[in-house]
C-alpha positions as a Python dict, from the first residue, in 0.01 Angstrom:
ca = {
    (1, 'M'): (0, 0, 0),
    (2, 'N'): (-18, 127, -356),
    (3, 'Q'): (89, -133, -610),
    (4, 'L'): (296, -40, -911),
    (5, 'P'): (302, -214, -1249),
    (6, 'I'): (543, -508, -1248),
    (7, 'K'): (812, -489, -1510),
    (8, 'A'): (1015, -777, -1645),
    (9, 'P'): (1369, -812, -1513),
    (10, 'T'): (1655, -690, -1726),
    (11, 'L'): (1789, -1028, -1831),
    (12, 'D'): (2103, -885, -1984),
    (13, 'M'): (2224, -819, -1629),
    (14, 'T'): (2161, -1165, -1485),
    (15, 'D'): (2477, -1338, -1605),
    (16, 'D'): (2703, -1033, -1612),
    (17, 'E'): (3018, -1142, -1427),
    (18, 'Q'): (3115, -786, -1339),
    (19, 'V'): (2772, -719, -1187),
    (20, 'Q'): (2787, -1042, -986),
    (21, 'Q'): (3139, -968, -860),
    (22, 'H'): (3028, -621, -753),
    (23, 'Q'): (2733, -777, -575),
    (24, 'A'): (2974, -1006, -387),
    (25, 'D'): (3186, -702, -290),
    (26, 'Q'): (2880, -528, -148),
    (27, 'F'): (2761, -836, 41),
    (28, 'A'): (3104, -873, 201),
    (29, 'V'): (3096, -514, 327),
    (30, 'Q'): (2731, -472, 417),
    (31, 'V'): (2652, -812, 570),
    (32, 'F'): (2990, -914, 712),
    (33, 'D'): (3145, -568, 754),
    (34, 'G'): (3436, -683, 537),
    (35, 'E'): (3561, -995, 364),
    (36, 'H'): (3792, -1072, 658),
    (37, 'N'): (3488, -1147, 877),
    (38, 'A'): (3339, -1365, 604),
    (39, 'I'): (3665, -1562, 592),
    (40, 'Q'): (3664, -1599, 971),
    (41, 'T'): (3308, -1733, 947),
    (42, 'G'): (3426, -1982, 685),
    (43, 'R'): (3708, -2099, 913),
    (44, 'L'): (3461, -2156, 1195),
    (45, 'I'): (3245, -2368, 965),
    (46, 'I'): (3543, -2581, 865),
    (47, 'R'): (3650, -2622, 1229),
    (48, 'F'): (3305, -2734, 1343),
    (49, 'V'): (3249, -2973, 1053),
    (50, 'D'): (3593, -3131, 1102),
    (51, 'S'): (3532, -3171, 1477),
    (52, 'Y'): (3193, -3329, 1413),
    (53, 'S'): (3338, -3579, 1166),
    (54, 'Q'): (3610, -3681, 1410),
    (55, 'R'): (3384, -3724, 1712),
    (56, 'H'): (3028, -3808, 1608),
    (57, 'H'): (3097, -4182, 1637),
    (58, 'E'): (3199, -4135, 2000),
    (59, 'Q'): (2943, -3880, 2126),
    (60, 'S'): (2576, -3804, 2082),
    (61, 'L'): (2505, -3502, 1863),
    (62, 'N'): (2391, -3300, 2164),
    (63, 'D'): (2697, -3389, 2375),
    (64, 'W'): (2931, -3305, 2088),
    (65, 'L'): (2768, -2970, 2016),
    (66, 'V'): (2761, -2867, 2382),
    (67, 'A'): (3132, -2956, 2416),
    (68, 'E'): (3215, -2764, 2098),
    (69, 'L'): (3023, -2453, 2207),
    (70, 'H'): (3205, -2466, 2543),
    (71, 'Q'): (3523, -2371, 2354),
    (72, 'Y'): (3378, -2019, 2321),
    (73, 'P'): (3297, -1941, 2685),
    (74, 'T'): (3277, -1562, 2659),
    (75, 'I'): (2974, -1551, 2427),
    (76, 'W'): (2729, -1726, 2662),
    (77, 'Q'): (2543, -1576, 2955),
    (78, 'D'): (2588, -1902, 3147),
    (79, 'D'): (2584, -2279, 3096),
    (80, 'A'): (2205, -2280, 3072),
    (81, 'D'): (2223, -2035, 2780),
    (82, 'L'): (2477, -2256, 2602),
    (83, 'I'): (2280, -2576, 2658),
    (84, 'A'): (1955, -2412, 2545),
    (85, 'T'): (2127, -2284, 2230),
    (86, 'A'): (2257, -2631, 2144),
    (87, 'H'): (1910, -2776, 2197),
    (88, 'E'): (1747, -2510, 1979),
    (89, 'I'): (1993, -2567, 1693),
    (90, 'I'): (1941, -2944, 1695),
    (91, 'I'): (1562, -2922, 1725),
    (92, 'S'): (1537, -2665, 1445),
    (93, 'I'): (1748, -2865, 1199),
    (94, 'T'): (1576, -3191, 1294),
    (95, 'V'): (1225, -3052, 1254),
    (96, 'A'): (1307, -2888, 918),
    (97, 'N'): (1441, -3220, 786),
    (98, 'E'): (1141, -3409, 919),
    (99, 'A'): (916, -3159, 747),
    (100, 'K'): (1101, -3209, 418),
    (101, 'T'): (1058, -3587, 445),
    (102, 'A'): (688, -3544, 520),
    (103, 'L'): (644, -3304, 226),
    (104, 'Y'): (803, -3539, -26),
    (105, 'R'): (607, -3834, 114),
    (106, 'H'): (290, -3631, 72),
    (107, 'V'): (375, -3533, -286),
    (108, 'D'): (486, -3888, -376),
    (109, 'Q'): (133, -4003, -281),
    (110, 'G'): (-4, -3785, -561),
    (111, 'K'): (-109, -3499, -335),
    (112, 'S'): (-20, -3134, -385),
    (113, 'R'): (230, -2918, -200),
    (114, 'D'): (-54, -2675, -139),
    (115, 'S'): (-258, -2928, 60),
    (116, 'W'): (51, -3013, 268),
    (117, 'I'): (105, -2644, 344),
    (118, 'A'): (-260, -2614, 452),
    (119, 'E'): (-221, -2909, 691),
    (120, 'R'): (99, -2762, 835),
    (121, 'I'): (-64, -2425, 889),
    (122, 'E'): (-347, -2590, 1080),
    (123, 'S'): (-112, -2791, 1300),
    (124, 'G'): (115, -2489, 1351),
    (125, 'A'): (-177, -2273, 1457),
    (126, 'K'): (-295, -2540, 1699),
    (127, 'Q'): (52, -2580, 1850),
    (128, 'A'): (85, -2202, 1891),
    (129, 'G'): (-254, -2182, 2060),
    (130, 'V'): (-401, -1969, 1779),
    (131, 'V'): (-780, -1992, 1749),
    (132, 'K'): (-821, -1800, 1421),
    (133, 'V'): (-639, -2017, 1167),
    (134, 'G'): (-721, -1773, 886),
    (135, 'E'): (-549, -1488, 1068),
    (136, 'Y'): (-248, -1712, 1133),
    (137, 'A'): (-232, -1805, 762),
    (138, 'A'): (-265, -1441, 659),
    (139, 'G'): (28, -1352, 883),
    (140, 'I'): (244, -1616, 715),
    (141, 'D'): (140, -1505, 367),
    (142, 'C'): (211, -1140, 440),
    (143, 'A'): (540, -1219, 611),
    (144, 'L'): (656, -1417, 306),
    (145, 'A'): (541, -1138, 78),
    (146, 'D'): (734, -886, 286),
    (147, 'A'): (1046, -1103, 274),
    (148, 'N'): (1009, -1120, -105),
    (149, 'H'): (955, -752, -177),
    (150, 'Q'): (1172, -580, 82),
    (151, 'L'): (1383, -460, -209),
    (152, 'S'): (1103, -265, -371),
    (153, 'Q'): (970, 21, -159),
    (154, 'R'): (1299, 173, -50),
    (155, 'V'): (1573, 57, -281),
    (156, 'F'): (1392, 97, -614),
    (157, 'N'): (1236, 399, -780),
    (158, 'Q'): (884, 385, -922),
    (159, 'D'): (1023, 316, -1268),
    (160, 'G'): (1198, 5, -1133),
    (161, 'A'): (1551, 151, -1149),
    (162, 'V'): (1777, 121, -846),
    (163, 'S'): (1747, 424, -619),
    (164, 'T'): (2035, 669, -606),
    (165, 'N'): (1874, 870, -326),
    (166, 'P'): (2159, 1001, -106),
    (167, 'H'): (1924, 983, 195),
    (168, 'L'): (1849, 613, 146),
    (169, 'H'): (1976, 521, 492),
    (170, 'G'): (1731, 761, 653),
    (171, 'L'): (1445, 607, 456),
    (172, 'L'): (1556, 263, 569),
    (173, 'A'): (1561, 380, 932),
    (174, 'E'): (1199, 490, 899),
    (175, 'S'): (1098, 155, 751),
    (176, 'D'): (1288, -53, 1004),
    (177, 'I'): (1158, 133, 1310),
    (178, 'A'): (799, 111, 1186),
    (179, 'N'): (853, -254, 1092),
    (180, 'Q'): (992, -351, 1433),
    (181, 'F'): (736, -143, 1623),
    (182, 'N'): (446, -313, 1446),
    (183, 'I'): (588, -661, 1500),
    (184, 'R'): (631, -597, 1872),
    (185, 'A'): (296, -421, 1904),
    (186, 'T'): (122, -719, 1746),
    (187, 'T'): (310, -959, 1974),
    (188, 'S'): (227, -763, 2290),
    (189, 'G'): (-137, -706, 2200),
    (190, 'S'): (-107, -330, 2160),
    (191, 'T'): (-345, -171, 1909),
    (192, 'I'): (-105, 114, 1828),
    (193, 'R'): (57, 97, 1486),
    (194, 'A'): (337, 292, 1320),
    (195, 'E'): (283, 425, 970),
    (196, 'V'): (552, 558, 736),
    (197, 'L'): (406, 862, 560),
    (198, 'N'): (638, 876, 256),
    (199, 'E'): (586, 1252, 242),
    (200, 'T'): (845, 1493, 100),
    (201, 'G'): (700, 1830, 200),
    (202, 'W'): (897, 2076, 412),
    (203, 'N'): (875, 1977, 781),
    (204, 'S'): (667, 1671, 690),
    (205, 'H'): (679, 1382, 936),
    (206, 'D'): (845, 1049, 873),
    (207, 'I'): (625, 830, 1092),
    (208, 'V'): (299, 872, 1278),
    (209, 'L'): (171, 648, 1556),
    (210, 'K'): (-201, 574, 1538),
    (211, 'D'): (-434, 418, 1791),
    (212, 'G'): (-677, 139, 1713),
    (213, 'A'): (-932, 388, 1580),
    (214, 'G'): (-681, 536, 1335),
    (215, 'N'): (-624, 859, 1528),
    (216, 'V'): (-271, 1005, 1522),
    (217, 'I'): (-131, 1007, 1874),
    (218, 'E'): (232, 1099, 1805),
    (219, 'N'): (441, 1245, 1523),
    (220, 'I'): (789, 1102, 1477),
    (221, 'Q'): (1090, 1244, 1293),
    (222, 'I'): (1375, 999, 1219),
    (223, 'K'): (1727, 1140, 1170),
    (224, 'S'): (2006, 903, 1070),
    (225, 'Y'): (2326, 1108, 1046),
    (226, 'A'): (2685, 1000, 1098),
    (227, 'D'): (2791, 1361, 1167),
    (228, 'T'): (2615, 1512, 1471),
    (229, 'K'): (2698, 1867, 1364),
    (230, 'Q'): (2527, 1813, 1030),
    (231, 'L'): (2232, 1658, 1212),
    (232, 'I'): (2193, 1964, 1434),
    (233, 'K'): (2227, 2193, 1134),
    (234, 'N'): (1951, 2003, 955),
    (235, 'L'): (1722, 2023, 1258),
    (236, 'K'): (1774, 2398, 1283),
    (237, 'H'): (1666, 2433, 920),
    (238, 'H'): (1353, 2235, 1008),
    (239, 'D'): (1263, 2412, 1330),
    (240, 'G'): (902, 2432, 1216),
    (241, 'Y'): (813, 2081, 1326),
    (242, 'P'): (488, 2096, 1527),
    (243, 'D'): (507, 2095, 1906),
    (244, 'G'): (517, 1745, 2047),
    (245, 'T'): (715, 1602, 1756),
    (246, 'T'): (952, 1330, 1876),
    (247, 'I'): (1302, 1339, 1725),
    (248, 'V'): (1463, 993, 1704),
    (249, 'V'): (1841, 988, 1655),
    (250, 'H'): (2128, 748, 1714),
    (251, 'E'): (2202, 675, 2080),
    (252, 'D'): (2539, 851, 2089),
    (253, 'Q'): (2379, 1172, 1958),
    (254, 'V'): (2088, 1207, 2203),
    (255, 'A'): (2262, 1418, 2471),
    (256, 'Q'): (2416, 1670, 2230),
    (257, 'V'): (2099, 1712, 2025),
    (258, 'Q'): (1882, 1744, 2336),
    (259, 'Q'): (2114, 2016, 2465),
    (260, 'E'): (2070, 2209, 2140),
    (261, 'F'): (1691, 2162, 2141),
    (262, 'P'): (1579, 2154, 2506),
    (263, 'H'): (1214, 2210, 2408),
    (264, 'R'): (1209, 1898, 2192),
    (265, 'K'): (1171, 1535, 2291),
    (266, 'V'): (1494, 1374, 2165),
    (267, 'T'): (1544, 1003, 2208),
    (268, 'S'): (1705, 696, 2053),
    (269, 'Q'): (1415, 476, 2156),
    (270, 'L'): (1052, 479, 2052),
    (271, 'D'): (861, 372, 2364),
    (272, 'V'): (479, 383, 2355),
    (273, 'D'): (218, 162, 2523),
    (274, 'D'): (486, -78, 2654),
    (275, 'V'): (618, -126, 2300),
    (276, 'S'): (984, -27, 2271),
    (277, 'V'): (1205, -4, 1960),
    (278, 'D'): (1563, 125, 1950),
    (279, 'M'): (1697, 340, 1668),
    (280, 'P'): (1920, 107, 1461),
    (281, 'S'): (2286, 197, 1438),
    (282, 'R'): (2409, 314, 1099),
    (283, 'A'): (2597, -13, 1060),
    (284, 'E'): (2277, -205, 1126),
    (285, 'L'): (2093, 4, 870),
    (286, 'K'): (2354, -74, 606),
    (287, 'Q'): (2297, -442, 679),
    (288, 'L'): (1920, -414, 683),
    (289, 'Q'): (1921, -206, 364),
    (290, 'E'): (1593, -296, 204),
    (291, 'N'): (1361, -370, 499),
    (292, 'A'): (1018, -249, 392),
    (293, 'Q'): (746, -151, 632),
    (294, 'L'): (538, -440, 756),
    (295, 'R'): (168, -388, 709),
    (296, 'A'): (5, -207, 995),
    (297, 'E'): (-278, -456, 989),
    (298, 'I'): (-295, -811, 858),
    (299, 'R'): (-624, -908, 701),
    (300, 'E'): (-781, -1231, 809),
    (301, 'Y'): (-856, -1502, 555),
    (302, 'D'): (-1174, -1703, 575),
    (303, 'W'): (-1038, -2048, 660),
    (304, 'N'): (-1271, -2318, 529),
    (305, 'E'): (-1262, -2625, 308),
    (306, 'V'): (-1317, -2417, -5),
    (307, 'N'): (-1062, -2145, 68),
    (308, 'R'): (-786, -2324, 264),
    (309, 'I'): (-613, -2463, -47),
    (310, 'Q'): (-628, -2127, -226),
    (311, 'V'): (-465, -1959, 72),
    (312, 'A'): (-202, -2234, 88),
    (313, 'K'): (-144, -2197, -287),
    (314, 'R'): (-66, -1827, -235),
    (315, 'I'): (189, -1918, 29),
    (316, 'G'): (340, -2186, -194),
    (317, 'T'): (367, -1934, -478),
    (318, 'Q'): (542, -1689, -244),
    (319, 'A'): (785, -1969, -157),
    (320, 'L'): (856, -2033, -526),
    (321, 'A'): (908, -1661, -590),
    (322, 'G'): (1145, -1646, -295),
    (323, 'A'): (1336, -1948, -428),
    (324, 'A'): (1375, -1777, -766),
    (325, 'I'): (1505, -1462, -599),
    (326, 'V'): (1756, -1658, -391),
    (327, 'A'): (1866, -1852, -699),
    (328, 'G'): (1946, -1521, -866),
    (329, 'M'): (2180, -1411, -587),
    (330, 'Q'): (2495, -1548, -746),
    (331, 'G'): (2695, -1275, -575),
    (332, 'A'): (2646, -1448, -239),
    (333, 'R'): (2780, -1775, -384),
    (334, 'I'): (3073, -1587, -538),
    (335, 'L'): (3152, -1453, -191),
    (336, 'G'): (3139, -1807, -55),
    (337, 'R'): (3378, -1922, -326),
    (338, 'R'): (3616, -1634, -247),
    (339, 'V'): (3609, -1730, 118),
    (340, 'W'): (3689, -2092, 38),
    (341, 'N'): (3971, -1997, -200),
    (342, 'A'): (4121, -1761, 60),
    (343, 'I'): (4115, -2035, 323),
    (344, 'M'): (4261, -2290, 81),
    (345, 'G'): (4547, -2053, 5),
    (346, 'Q'): (4636, -2019, 374),
    (347, 'D'): (4528, -2327, 566),
    (348, 'N'): (4486, -2615, 316),
    (349, 'P'): (4184, -2755, 505),
    (350, 'P'): (4100, -3127, 469),
    (351, 'L'): (3810, -3230, 248),
    (352, 'N'): (3525, -3388, 439),
    (353, 'E'): (3358, -3719, 362),
    (354, 'D'): (3046, -3644, 567),
    (355, 'M'): (2990, -3329, 363),
    (356, 'R'): (3051, -3515, 38),
    (357, 'E'): (2786, -3769, 139),
    (358, 'F'): (2544, -3485, 209),
    (359, 'F'): (2589, -3344, -143),
    (360, 'T'): (2560, -3679, -318),
    (361, 'S'): (2251, -3790, -124),
    (362, 'S'): (1896, -3771, -259),
    (363, 'I'): (1720, -3436, -251),
    (364, 'K'): (1461, -3611, -32),
    (365, 'S'): (1719, -3734, 220),
    (366, 'S'): (1705, -3617, 581),
    (367, 'A'): (1993, -3834, 698),
    (368, 'H'): (2249, -3555, 735),
    (369, 'V'): (2125, -3360, 1034),
    (370, 'G'): (2469, -3384, 1195),
    (371, 'V'): (2665, -3182, 938),
    (372, 'Q'): (2386, -2924, 920),
    (373, 'V'): (2395, -2890, 1298),
    (374, 'A'): (2773, -2853, 1282),
    (375, 'V'): (2754, -2569, 1030),
    (376, 'S'): (2471, -2408, 1227),
    (377, 'G'): (2677, -2418, 1546),
    (378, 'A'): (2964, -2247, 1368),
    (379, 'V'): (2741, -1971, 1228),
    (380, 'V'): (2579, -1911, 1569),
    (381, 'V'): (2927, -1865, 1718),
    (382, 'A'): (3018, -1631, 1430),
    (383, 'V'): (2704, -1424, 1490),
    (384, 'K'): (2762, -1402, 1865),
    (385, 'N'): (3122, -1299, 1803),
    (386, 'G'): (3002, -1011, 1588),
    (387, 'L'): (3130, -1145, 1255),
    (388, 'L'): (2794, -1058, 1099),
    (389, 'G'): (2765, -721, 1272),
    (390, 'K'): (2526, -628, 1550),
    (391, 'L'): (2207, -697, 1362),
    (392, 'L'): (2189, -1074, 1416),
    (393, 'R'): (2350, -1095, 1761),
    (394, 'S'): (2018, -1132, 1941),
    (395, 'T'): (1864, -1353, 1672),
    (396, 'P'): (1743, -1687, 1814),
    (397, 'A'): (1971, -1976, 1725),
    (398, 'G'): (1683, -2163, 1566),
    (399, 'R'): (1635, -1896, 1302),
    (400, 'I'): (2005, -1899, 1221),
    (401, 'A'): (1990, -2278, 1193),
    (402, 'N'): (1700, -2248, 948),
    (403, 'S'): (1905, -2010, 732),
    (404, 'V'): (2187, -2265, 735),
    (405, 'Y'): (1948, -2546, 647),
    (406, 'I'): (1815, -2353, 346),
    (407, 'G'): (2165, -2253, 231),
    (408, 'M'): (2299, -2609, 245),
    (409, 'E'): (1995, -2773, 86),
    (410, 'N'): (1992, -2518, -196),
    (411, 'A'): (2364, -2572, -258),
    (412, 'K'): (2298, -2945, -291),
    (413, 'L'): (2022, -2875, -542),
    (414, 'L'): (2253, -2653, -749),
    (415, 'Y'): (2515, -2929, -747),
    (416, 'Q'): (2263, -3183, -875),
    (417, 'Y'): (2130, -2934, -1130),
    (418, 'A'): (2484, -2878, -1261),
    (419, 'K'): (2529, -3256, -1291),
    (420, 'G'): (2216, -3275, -1507),
    (421, 'E'): (2013, -3469, -1250),
    (422, 'L'): (1754, -3190, -1226),
    (423, 'S'): (1618, -2943, -1479),
    (424, 'G'): (1615, -2572, -1402),
    (425, 'A'): (1242, -2576, -1327),
    (426, 'E'): (1279, -2887, -1109),
    (427, 'T'): (1562, -2720, -918),
    (428, 'L'): (1358, -2409, -841),
    (429, 'D'): (1058, -2620, -742),
    (430, 'A'): (1280, -2822, -508),
    (431, 'M'): (1420, -2498, -363),
    (432, 'A'): (1062, -2392, -292),
    (433, 'N'): (1014, -2724, -113),
    (434, 'V'): (1320, -2642, 99),
    (435, 'S'): (1169, -2304, 192),
    (436, 'C'): (835, -2468, 274),
    (437, 'S'): (1001, -2728, 495),
    (438, 'A'): (1194, -2452, 672),
    (439, 'L'): (866, -2265, 717),
    (440, 'A'): (708, -2576, 864),
    (441, 'G'): (1013, -2615, 1086),
    (442, 'L'): (966, -2262, 1220),
    (443, 'M'): (601, -2341, 1292),
    (444, 'G'): (675, -2677, 1450),
    (445, 'A'): (997, -2635, 1645),
    (446, 'G'): (810, -2553, 1965),
    (447, 'F'): (954, -2207, 2031),
    (448, 'G'): (625, -2016, 2028),
    (449, 'A'): (402, -1862, 1764),
    (450, 'I'): (573, -1776, 1439),
    (451, 'K'): (620, -1401, 1381),
    (452, 'G'): (697, -1194, 1075),
    (453, 'A'): (1045, -1122, 1211),
    (454, 'A'): (1134, -1490, 1178),
    (455, 'F'): (1074, -1475, 803),
    (456, 'G'): (1274, -1154, 775),
    (457, 'T'): (1575, -1332, 923),
    (458, 'V'): (1547, -1669, 751),
    (459, 'L'): (1396, -1588, 411),
    (460, 'G'): (1483, -1218, 375),
    (461, 'P'): (1794, -1064, 218),
    (462, 'I'): (2038, -1118, 506),
    (463, 'G'): (1939, -1481, 557),
    (464, 'S'): (1966, -1536, 182),
    (465, 'V'): (2314, -1383, 161),
    (466, 'L'): (2425, -1592, 456),
    (467, 'G'): (2279, -1904, 296),
    (468, 'G'): (2456, -1832, -32),
    (469, 'L'): (2793, -1790, 138),
    (470, 'I'): (2740, -2109, 338),
    (471, 'G'): (2659, -2299, 18),
    (472, 'G'): (2985, -2185, -140),
    (473, 'V'): (3191, -2283, 165),
    (474, 'V'): (3035, -2625, 231),
    (475, 'G'): (3063, -2710, -139),
    (476, 'G'): (3438, -2655, -108),
    (477, 'I'): (3453, -2866, 209),
    (478, 'A'): (3289, -3151, 16),
    (479, 'G'): (3562, -3140, -249),
    (480, 'S'): (3681, -2917, -530),
    (481, 'S'): (3471, -3091, -796),
    (482, 'I'): (3153, -3047, -591),
    (483, 'G'): (3239, -2687, -508),
    (484, 'E'): (3293, -2606, -875),
    (485, 'L'): (2961, -2763, -971),
    (486, 'V'): (2775, -2568, -700),
    (487, 'Y'): (2928, -2250, -843),
    (488, 'A'): (2853, -2349, -1204),
    (489, 'G'): (2497, -2450, -1116),
    (490, 'G'): (2440, -2118, -942),
    (491, 'K'): (2569, -1924, -1241),
    (492, 'S'): (2355, -2123, -1483),
    (493, 'I'): (2031, -2111, -1284),
    (494, 'V'): (2013, -1731, -1271),
    (495, 'K'): (1841, -1675, -1605),
    (496, 'T'): (1599, -1962, -1542),
    (497, 'A'): (1512, -1804, -1209),
    (498, 'A'): (1453, -1467, -1374),
    (499, 'H'): (1215, -1620, -1630),
    (500, 'V'): (1027, -1812, -1360),
    (501, 'L'): (992, -1501, -1146),
    (502, 'T'): (868, -1302, -1442),
    (503, 'G'): (604, -1568, -1505),
    (504, 'I'): (465, -1569, -1151),
    (505, 'A'): (513, -1205, -1047),
    (506, 'Q'): (194, -1088, -1216),
    (507, 'G'): (-5, -1328, -1003),
    (508, 'I'): (130, -1204, -669),
    (509, 'K'): (-34, -880, -567),
    (510, 'H'): (218, -827, -288),
    (511, 'V'): (511, -829, -528),
    (512, 'A'): (579, -467, -618),
    (513, 'S'): (764, -335, -919),
    (514, 'G'): (1113, -367, -778),
    (515, 'I'): (1092, -739, -711),
    (516, 'A'): (1114, -820, -1079),
    (517, 'R'): (1443, -631, -1089),
    (518, 'V'): (1631, -804, -813),
    (519, 'F'): (1850, -958, -1080),
    (520, 'N'): (1994, -613, -1154),
    (521, 'P'): (2189, -595, -827),
    (522, 'A'): (2480, -369, -916),
    (523, 'R'): (2369, -113, -658),
    (524, 'W'): (2163, -307, -405),
    (525, 'F'): (2365, -152, -126),
    (526, 'A'): (2443, 185, -285),
}
């Protein structure tokens, strides 16, 4: 991947209220498919938290969550699916909190976060049955880097400005299909990899599939059109595609396009060497937005006593960069505040003491698993009910729970920052600790080897928007004064985050030019 010079973010945009409000508008549409769905998600969170507070003295956490999930019988395949989901939520939140406690204990003993990360990588690799620890570490590093710079390759031009390309959705389709194909190929052991060509010549291909020796075995053309007639017209203009070119379109367009081009292979599914990837729907592409292509091959690090801390330091730096990016997403917190205000205007929900105790507890505390499980249960129900579109419906509950964990912990840090208990730098460092503990939770929750897709969900744009909204809602549940401080802390931390990101971006080779401009979000979802 060619790297571009990193430019400093445009700081005049970071605290622009109009820009942040527009960002919130776009998040509401592109992630939740409308503010109404975001409000419904907020109501579910309030309902679950209230139920937990009323019943947790009478029932175990597992029994309560299973009973609560039973109130939504149509979203589960069967009772076993429901029970497994409840177990996965509880385990994921518990392990993330245990990891946070272990990290702070480690640091309080005068040791570094980097050495803790190295130890967690080693134990995670062992638990996953991975022999090559260096390869495992490289996968984590690259996955974090991808989560951090998904905004760059497709959404930003080479000069760092936000892309106005009218064909942006088609470019995103190419990236997402290649991304998903390579993840699944790696998981299944296939040596075939998808490569986005980024070519603009007439009749140039979008993607090629290559075998393990680098030979092209199939040419792929991706066509993301809402209007099938326009799609067919475009294909007729490009009838010079070489024989054997596969045309990938949306599922509802396959039959009509195939009828027009009987000599072509037209499909909505890329299926090669037992690796299968569906063409995303247009709605899913609008939610994905800035998914960049995962690397076709992950280089292996030499894992030894000399190098292990340097590798861990890279991962820790990626976590800090990610924390700075998330801190700059004030639009997500504005959306959360809007949701809370809308609910307050209609339902007058009760304020919650358990949530207040969560916010006022130490940043090192892991004593509030229950309320985090309650919020996670609500968000899982929201996802399965389609309130966050189709994209996350098949996402494992544990990944959703990790997004909730990060969102709530970061909201608590912003509250304590606004109160003056933490400096801006301390807040961002603590947010990086939250991301690292979530990372360790993903490695240690016992649900198999960690994959790049897990980071895309938890630490990527959609997980970050979800976490920001959750932070705004749970701050309101804890009380108006806490909610206002979460909002104020988020607004204040943005410029600090931009300066921190500027300072570390030059040292991260994976961070491309666009990453330093994520604080200019007026047209993230243009």
